[in-house]
Amino acid sequence: MIYTKEIECKCHVAQGAKHGAAPIPEEGKWVKAREIKDISGLTHGIGWCAPQQGACKLTLNIKEGIIQEALVETIGCSGMTHSAAMASEILPGLTLLEALNTDLVCDAINTAMRELFLQIVYGRSQTAFSEGGLPIGAALDDLGKGSRSQIGTTYGTIEKGPRYLEIAEGYITKLALDENDEIIGYKYVSLGKMTDFIKKGDSPNEAFEKASGEYGRIKDAAKLIDPRVE
């Protein structure tokens, strides 16, 4: 260690306030984190790219500073989906610090990594008070049956009003309107379920029917419209 002459010639004064790191909650314990290996937990957050044309939701399950699993969900940018494919290969096995300083190909994914780093090193994780944290695989379980991201796509104009295109239940096939042309329900098909039925041997038409459902006052509808066409 090199000191300047101005420092070398000064006398020593003891540090009185030296209590170390403040404890943060991690998987049901209070931990004084001094090194990256002291960090554990599962957390997720959002990142965005510079022109803000797309967003990434990143979920990480970290044990003793090492990323054990990573779930990368993207929307709004076709190139980002390919970047996410690379990020899912890059992230597992890295320490938090390595991941923070690794190019994850896409600005939105890099931003998400930064936001998650800040969250978890300050103890703001989803497992802060969960004893033992969550097992590896919990991030994938967050997707639910069919392992598909929850996506909502809606659109509206002053002249023509709103259109629901995709809701949590699935792809909207019909909007139900009352006599005032207000939306009172919708019909949908779960594309994930439909694909699973086809993989099990159902015909496309059978799979479509089995994966279809409805929500709201469909029976009271004055008319049904295709939101993508009508």
Coordinates of N, CA, C and O in Angstrom, one line a residue, residues 144-215:
G144 N -45.9 -21.4 -14.0 CA -47.1 -22.2 -13.9 C -47.2 -23.3 -14.9 O -46.2 -23.6 -15.6
K145 N -48.4 -23.9 -15.0 CA -48.5 -25.0 -16.0 C -48.3 -24.5 -17.4 O -48.8 -23.4 -17.8
G146 N -47.7 -25.3 -18.2 CA -47.4 -25.0 -19.6 C -46.2 -24.2 -19.8 O -45.7 -24.0 -20.9
S147 N -45.5 -23.7 -18.7 CA -44.3 -23.0 -18.7 C -44.3 -21.9 -19.7 O -43.5 -21.7 -20.6
R148 N -45.4 -21.0 -19.6 CA -45.5 -19.9 -20.5 C -45.6 -18.6 -19.7 O -46.2 -18.6 -18.6
S149 N -45.0 -17.5 -20.2 CA -45.0 -16.2 -19.5 C -46.4 -15.7 -19.5 O -47.2 -15.9 -20.4
Q150 N -46.8 -14.9 -18.4 CA -48.0 -14.2 -18.4 C -47.9 -13.0 -19.3 O -47.1 -12.1 -19.0
I151 N -48.7 -12.9 -20.3 CA -48.7 -11.7 -21.2 C -50.0 -11.1 -21.4 O -51.0 -11.8 -21.5
G152 N -50.1 -9.8 -21.3 CA -51.3 -9.0 -21.6 C -51.0 -8.1 -22.7 O -50.1 -7.3 -22.7
T153 N -51.9 -8.1 -23.7 CA -51.8 -7.2 -24.8 C -53.1 -6.6 -25.1 O -54.1 -7.3 -25.5
T154 N -53.3 -5.3 -24.9 CA -54.5 -4.6 -25.2 C -54.2 -3.3 -26.0 O -53.1 -2.8 -26.0
Y155 N -55.2 -2.8 -26.7 CA -55.0 -1.7 -27.6 C -56.3 -0.9 -27.6 O -57.4 -1.4 -27.4
G156 N -56.2 0.4 -27.9 CA -57.4 1.2 -28.0 C -57.1 2.5 -28.7 O -56.0 3.1 -28.7
T157 N -58.2 3.1 -29.4 CA -58.2 4.4 -30.0 C -59.4 5.1 -29.6 O -60.4 4.5 -29.2
I158 N -59.4 6.5 -29.8 CA -60.6 7.3 -29.5 C -61.7 6.9 -30.4 O -62.9 6.7 -30.0
E159 N -61.4 6.7 -31.7 CA -62.4 6.5 -32.7 C -63.0 5.1 -32.6 O -64.3 5.0 -32.7
K160 N -62.2 4.1 -32.4 CA -62.7 2.7 -32.4 C -62.8 2.0 -31.1 O -63.3 0.9 -31.0
G161 N -62.2 2.6 -30.1 CA -62.3 2.1 -28.7 C -61.3 1.0 -28.4 O -60.3 0.8 -29.2
P162 N -61.5 0.2 -27.4 CA -60.5 -0.8 -26.9 C -60.6 -2.1 -27.6 O -61.7 -2.5 -28.1
R163 N -59.5 -2.8 -27.6 CA -59.4 -4.2 -28.1 C -58.5 -5.0 -27.2 O -57.4 -4.6 -26.9
Y164 N -59.1 -6.1 -26.6 CA -58.3 -7.0 -25.8 C -57.8 -8.0 -26.8 O -58.5 -8.7 -27.5
L165 N -56.4 -8.2 -26.8 CA -55.8 -9.1 -27.8 C -55.3 -10.4 -27.1 O -55.4 -11.5 -27.6
E166 N -54.7 -10.2 -25.9 CA -54.3 -11.4 -25.1 C -54.3 -11.0 -23.7 O -53.9 -9.9 -23.2
I167 N -54.9 -11.9 -22.9 CA -55.0 -11.7 -21.4 C -54.3 -12.9 -20.8 O -53.9 -13.9 -21.4
A168 N -54.2 -12.9 -19.5 CA -53.5 -14.0 -18.8 C -54.1 -15.4 -19.1 O -53.3 -16.3 -19.3
E169 N -55.4 -15.5 -19.4 CA -56.0 -16.8 -19.7 C -55.5 -17.2 -21.1 O -55.4 -18.4 -21.3
G170 N -55.2 -16.3 -22.0 CA -54.8 -16.7 -23.3 C -55.1 -15.7 -24.4 O -55.4 -14.6 -24.2
Y171 N -55.0 -16.2 -25.7 CA -55.2 -15.5 -26.9 C -56.7 -15.2 -27.0 O -57.5 -16.1 -27.0
I172 N -57.1 -13.9 -27.2 CA -58.5 -13.6 -27.3 C -59.0 -13.9 -28.7 O -58.5 -13.3 -29.7
T173 N -60.1 -14.7 -28.8 CA -60.7 -15.0 -30.1 C -61.9 -14.1 -30.4 O -62.2 -13.8 -31.5
K174 N -62.7 -13.8 -29.3 CA -63.9 -13.0 -29.5 C -64.1 -12.1 -28.3 O -63.8 -12.5 -27.2
L175 N -64.5 -10.9 -28.6 CA -65.0 -9.9 -27.6 C -66.5 -9.9 -27.5 O -67.1 -9.8 -28.6
A176 N -67.0 -10.0 -26.3 CA -68.5 -9.9 -26.2 C -68.9 -8.5 -25.9 O -68.3 -7.9 -24.9
L177 N -69.8 -7.9 -26.7 CA -70.3 -6.6 -26.5 C -71.8 -6.5 -26.1 O -72.5 -7.4 -26.6
D178 N -72.2 -5.6 -25.3 CA -73.6 -5.5 -25.0 C -74.3 -4.5 -26.0 O -73.6 -4.1 -27.0
E179 N -75.5 -4.1 -25.7 CA -76.2 -3.3 -26.7 C -75.6 -1.9 -26.8 O -75.9 -1.2 -27.8
N180 N -74.8 -1.5 -25.8 CA -74.1 -0.2 -25.9 C -72.7 -0.3 -26.5 O -71.9 0.6 -26.5
D181 N -72.4 -1.5 -27.0 CA -71.1 -1.8 -27.6 C -69.9 -1.7 -26.6 O -68.8 -1.5 -26.9
E182 N -70.3 -2.0 -25.3 CA -69.2 -2.1 -24.3 C -68.8 -3.5 -24.0 O -69.7 -4.4 -24.1
I183 N -67.6 -3.7 -23.7 CA -67.1 -5.1 -23.5 C -67.6 -5.7 -22.2 O -67.5 -5.0 -21.2
I184 N -68.2 -6.8 -22.3 CA -68.7 -7.5 -21.1 C -68.1 -8.9 -20.9 O -68.5 -9.6 -20.0
G185 N -67.2 -9.3 -21.8 CA -66.6 -10.6 -21.6 C -65.8 -10.9 -22.9 O -65.7 -10.1 -23.8
Y186 N -65.2 -12.1 -22.8 CA -64.4 -12.5 -24.0 C -64.2 -14.0 -24.0 O -64.4 -14.7 -23.0
K187 N -64.0 -14.5 -25.2 CA -63.6 -15.9 -25.4 C -62.1 -16.0 -25.7 O -61.6 -15.1 -26.3
Y188 N -61.5 -17.1 -25.3 CA -60.1 -17.2 -25.5 C -59.6 -18.6 -25.7 O -60.4 -19.5 -25.5
V189 N -58.4 -18.8 -26.2 CA -57.8 -20.1 -26.3 C -56.4 -20.0 -25.7 O -55.6 -19.1 -25.9
S190 N -56.1 -21.0 -24.8 CA -54.8 -21.0 -24.2 C -53.8 -21.7 -25.2 O -54.0 -22.9 -25.4
L191 N -52.9 -21.0 -25.8 CA -52.1 -21.6 -26.8 C -51.1 -22.6 -26.2 O -50.8 -23.6 -26.9
G192 N -50.7 -22.4 -24.9 CA -49.9 -23.4 -24.3 C -50.6 -24.8 -24.1 O -50.0 -25.8 -24.5
K193 N -51.8 -24.7 -23.6 CA -52.6 -25.9 -23.5 C -52.9 -26.6 -24.8 O -52.9 -27.8 -25.0
M194 N -53.2 -25.7 -25.8 CA -53.5 -26.3 -27.1 C -52.3 -27.0 -27.7 O -52.5 -28.1 -28.2
T195 N -51.2 -26.5 -27.5 CA -50.0 -27.1 -28.0 C -49.7 -28.4 -27.3 O -49.3 -29.4 -27.9
D196 N -49.9 -28.4 -26.0 CA -49.8 -29.7 -25.2 C -50.7 -30.8 -25.7 O -50.3 -31.9 -25.8
F197 N -52.0 -30.4 -26.0 CA -53.0 -31.4 -26.5 C -52.5 -32.0 -27.8 O -52.7 -33.1 -28.0
I198 N -52.0 -31.1 -28.7 CA -51.6 -31.6 -30.0 C -50.4 -32.5 -29.8 O -50.3 -33.5 -30.5
K199 N -49.5 -32.2 -28.9 CA -48.3 -33.1 -28.7 C -48.7 -34.4 -28.2 O -48.1 -35.4 -28.4
K200 N -49.9 -34.5 -27.5 CA -50.4 -35.7 -26.9 C -51.2 -36.5 -28.0 O -51.7 -37.6 -27.6
G201 N -51.4 -35.9 -29.2 CA -52.1 -36.7 -30.2 C -53.4 -36.2 -30.7 O -54.0 -36.7 -31.6
D202 N -53.9 -35.1 -30.0 CA -55.2 -34.5 -30.5 C -55.0 -33.8 -31.8 O -54.0 -33.3 -32.1
S203 N -56.1 -33.8 -32.6 CA -56.1 -33.0 -33.8 C -56.1 -31.5 -33.4 O -56.5 -31.2 -32.4
P204 N -55.6 -30.7 -34.4 CA -55.7 -29.2 -34.1 C -57.0 -28.7 -33.7 O -57.2 -27.9 -32.7
N205 N -58.1 -29.2 -34.4 CA -59.4 -28.7 -34.0 C -59.9 -29.2 -32.6 O -60.5 -28.4 -31.9
E206 N -59.6 -30.5 -32.3 CA -59.9 -31.0 -31.0 C -59.1 -30.2 -29.9 O -59.7 -29.8 -28.9
A207 N -57.9 -30.0 -30.2 CA -57.0 -29.3 -29.2 C -57.5 -27.8 -29.0 O -57.6 -27.3 -27.9
F208 N -57.9 -27.2 -30.1 CA -58.5 -25.8 -30.0 C -59.7 -25.8 -29.1 O -59.8 -24.9 -28.2
E209 N -60.6 -26.7 -29.3 CA -61.8 -26.7 -28.5 C -61.5 -27.0 -27.0 O -62.1 -26.4 -26.1
K210 N -60.7 -28.0 -26.8 CA -60.3 -28.3 -25.4 C -59.6 -27.2 -24.6 O -59.7 -27.1 -23.4
A211 N -58.9 -26.4 -25.4 CA -58.1 -25.3 -24.8 C -58.8 -24.0 -24.7 O -58.3 -23.0 -24.3
S212 N -60.1 -24.0 -25.2 CA -60.8 -22.7 -25.3 C -61.6 -22.5 -24.0 O -62.0 -23.5 -23.3
G213 N -61.9 -21.3 -23.7 CA -62.8 -20.9 -22.6 C -63.4 -19.6 -22.7 O -63.2 -18.9 -23.8
E214 N -64.1 -19.1 -21.7 CA -64.7 -17.8 -21.8 C -64.8 -17.2 -20.4 O -64.7 -17.8 -19.4
Y215 N -64.9 -15.8 -20.5 CA -64.9 -15.1 -19.2 C -66.0 -14.0 -19.4 O -66.0 -13.3 -20.4

